[in-house]
Coordinates of C-alpha atoms in Angstrom, one line a residue:
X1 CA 9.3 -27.4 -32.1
X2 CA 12.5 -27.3 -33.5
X3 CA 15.1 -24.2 -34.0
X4 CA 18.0 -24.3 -36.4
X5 CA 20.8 -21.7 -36.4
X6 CA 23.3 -21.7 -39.3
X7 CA 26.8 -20.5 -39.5
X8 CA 30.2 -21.1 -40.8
X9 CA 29.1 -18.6 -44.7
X10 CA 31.6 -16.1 -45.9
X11 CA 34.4 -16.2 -49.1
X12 CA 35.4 -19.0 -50.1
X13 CA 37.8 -19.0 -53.2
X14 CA 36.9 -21.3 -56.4
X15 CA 38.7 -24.8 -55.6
X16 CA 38.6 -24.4 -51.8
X17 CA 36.2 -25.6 -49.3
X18 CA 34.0 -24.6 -46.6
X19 CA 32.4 -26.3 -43.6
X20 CA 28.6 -25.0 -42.5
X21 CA 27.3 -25.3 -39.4
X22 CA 23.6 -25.8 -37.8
X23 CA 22.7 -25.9 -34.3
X24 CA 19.6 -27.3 -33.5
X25 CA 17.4 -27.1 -30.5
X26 CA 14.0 -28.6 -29.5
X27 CA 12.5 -31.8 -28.8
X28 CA 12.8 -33.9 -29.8
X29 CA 15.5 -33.7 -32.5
X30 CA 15.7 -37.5 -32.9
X31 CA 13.2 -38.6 -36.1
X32 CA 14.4 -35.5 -37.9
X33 CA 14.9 -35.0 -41.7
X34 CA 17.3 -32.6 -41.8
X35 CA 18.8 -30.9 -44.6
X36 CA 21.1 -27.9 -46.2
X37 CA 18.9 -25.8 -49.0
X38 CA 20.3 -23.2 -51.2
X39 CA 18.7 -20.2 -52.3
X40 CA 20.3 -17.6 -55.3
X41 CA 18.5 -14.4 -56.6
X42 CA 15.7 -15.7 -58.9
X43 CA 15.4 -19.0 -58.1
X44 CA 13.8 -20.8 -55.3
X45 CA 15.3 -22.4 -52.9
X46 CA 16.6 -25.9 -53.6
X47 CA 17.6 -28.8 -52.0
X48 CA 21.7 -29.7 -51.7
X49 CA 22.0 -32.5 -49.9
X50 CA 19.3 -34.1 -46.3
X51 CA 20.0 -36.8 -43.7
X52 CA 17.7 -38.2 -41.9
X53 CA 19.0 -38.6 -38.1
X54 CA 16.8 -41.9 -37.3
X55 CA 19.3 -43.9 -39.0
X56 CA 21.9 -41.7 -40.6
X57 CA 20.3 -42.0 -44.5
X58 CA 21.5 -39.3 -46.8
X59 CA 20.4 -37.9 -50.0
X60 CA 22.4 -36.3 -52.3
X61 CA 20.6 -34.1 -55.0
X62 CA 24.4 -33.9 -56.7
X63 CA 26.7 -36.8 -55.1
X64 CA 30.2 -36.2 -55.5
X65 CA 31.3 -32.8 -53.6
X66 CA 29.8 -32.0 -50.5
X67 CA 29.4 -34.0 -47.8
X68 CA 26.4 -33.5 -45.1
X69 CA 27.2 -34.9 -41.2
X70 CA 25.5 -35.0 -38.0
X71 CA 26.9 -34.8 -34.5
X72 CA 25.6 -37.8 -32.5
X73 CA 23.6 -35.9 -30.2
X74 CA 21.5 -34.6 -33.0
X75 CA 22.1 -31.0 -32.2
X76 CA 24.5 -30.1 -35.3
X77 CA 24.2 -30.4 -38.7
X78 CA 27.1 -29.7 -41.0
X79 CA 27.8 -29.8 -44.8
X80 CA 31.3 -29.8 -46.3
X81 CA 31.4 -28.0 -49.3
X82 CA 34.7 -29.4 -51.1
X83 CA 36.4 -28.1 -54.8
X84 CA 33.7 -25.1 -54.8
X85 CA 32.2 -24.1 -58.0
X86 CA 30.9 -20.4 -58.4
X87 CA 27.6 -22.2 -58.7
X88 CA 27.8 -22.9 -55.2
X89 CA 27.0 -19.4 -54.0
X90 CA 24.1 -18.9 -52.6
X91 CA 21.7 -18.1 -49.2
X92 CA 22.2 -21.9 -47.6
X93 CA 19.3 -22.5 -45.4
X94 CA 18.9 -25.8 -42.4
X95 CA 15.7 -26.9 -42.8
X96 CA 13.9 -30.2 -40.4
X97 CA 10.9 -31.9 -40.8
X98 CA 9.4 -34.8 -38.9
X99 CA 8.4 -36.8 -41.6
X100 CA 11.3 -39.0 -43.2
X101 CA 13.5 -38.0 -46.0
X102 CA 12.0 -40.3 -48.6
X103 CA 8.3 -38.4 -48.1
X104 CA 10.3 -35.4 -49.1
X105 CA 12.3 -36.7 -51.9
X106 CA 11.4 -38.6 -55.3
X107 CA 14.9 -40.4 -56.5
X108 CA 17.6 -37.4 -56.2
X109 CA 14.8 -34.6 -56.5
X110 CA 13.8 -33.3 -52.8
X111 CA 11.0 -30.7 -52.4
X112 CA 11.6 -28.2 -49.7
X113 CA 8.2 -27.3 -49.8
X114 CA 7.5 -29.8 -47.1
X115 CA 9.6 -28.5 -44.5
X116 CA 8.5 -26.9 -41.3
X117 CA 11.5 -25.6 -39.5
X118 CA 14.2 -23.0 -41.1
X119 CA 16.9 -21.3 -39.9
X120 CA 17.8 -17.7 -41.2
X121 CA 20.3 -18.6 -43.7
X122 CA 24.3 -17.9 -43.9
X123 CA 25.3 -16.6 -47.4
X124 CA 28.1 -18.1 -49.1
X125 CA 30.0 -16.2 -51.8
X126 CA 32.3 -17.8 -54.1
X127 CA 35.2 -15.9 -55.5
X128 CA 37.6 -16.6 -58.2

């Protein structure tokens, strides 16, 4: 069993950058796929970006602006949201799974469907 706590959402203005946070507890936590999912009004949730902490592989749905990191004990998982766009805003989610990232992804396309473990979500709003 894992649980995963985000943190970290609030305002961010267009241009600027914002770190979230996930704690993770359980065991174990090594083997994970873990990821940050984003969820707006009308649309299900999507994949952002996953890492899978067996040997530090990452997956980018859009490469370029964020950046996804893991502390080396496992227990946090952070994203770096850099030069936000108002498309950014959103419900971002932690999500983990035991299976590996590539049973979960097809090329930059990652299903969250197959995840088992969420946290409750921290809401990012992007301002101009």
């Amino acid at each position: 069993q894992v649980q995963l706590m985000e943190s970290g959402g609030g305002s961010v203005e267009t241009g600027g950058s914002l770190t979230l946070s996930c704690a993770a507890t359980g065991n174990p936590l090594s083997g994970l796929c873990m990821g940050w999912f984003r969820r707006v009004p009308g649309r299900d949730r999507e994949a952002v970006a996953l890492i899978y902490s067996a040997d530090g592989t990452t997956n980018y749905v859009n490469p370029g602006r964020f950046t996804i990191s893991q502390g080396n004990t496992k227990e946090t998982l952070n994203i770096h949201l850099n030069s936000v766009k108002p498309e950014d805003a959103g419900t971002y989610f932690c999500g983990a799974d035991y299976l590996p990232c590539r049973h979960h992804c097809t090329g930059t396309r990652c299903r969250p469907g197959g995840f088992n473990y969420w946290g409750q979500g921290t809401q990012v709003t992007v301002s101009s």
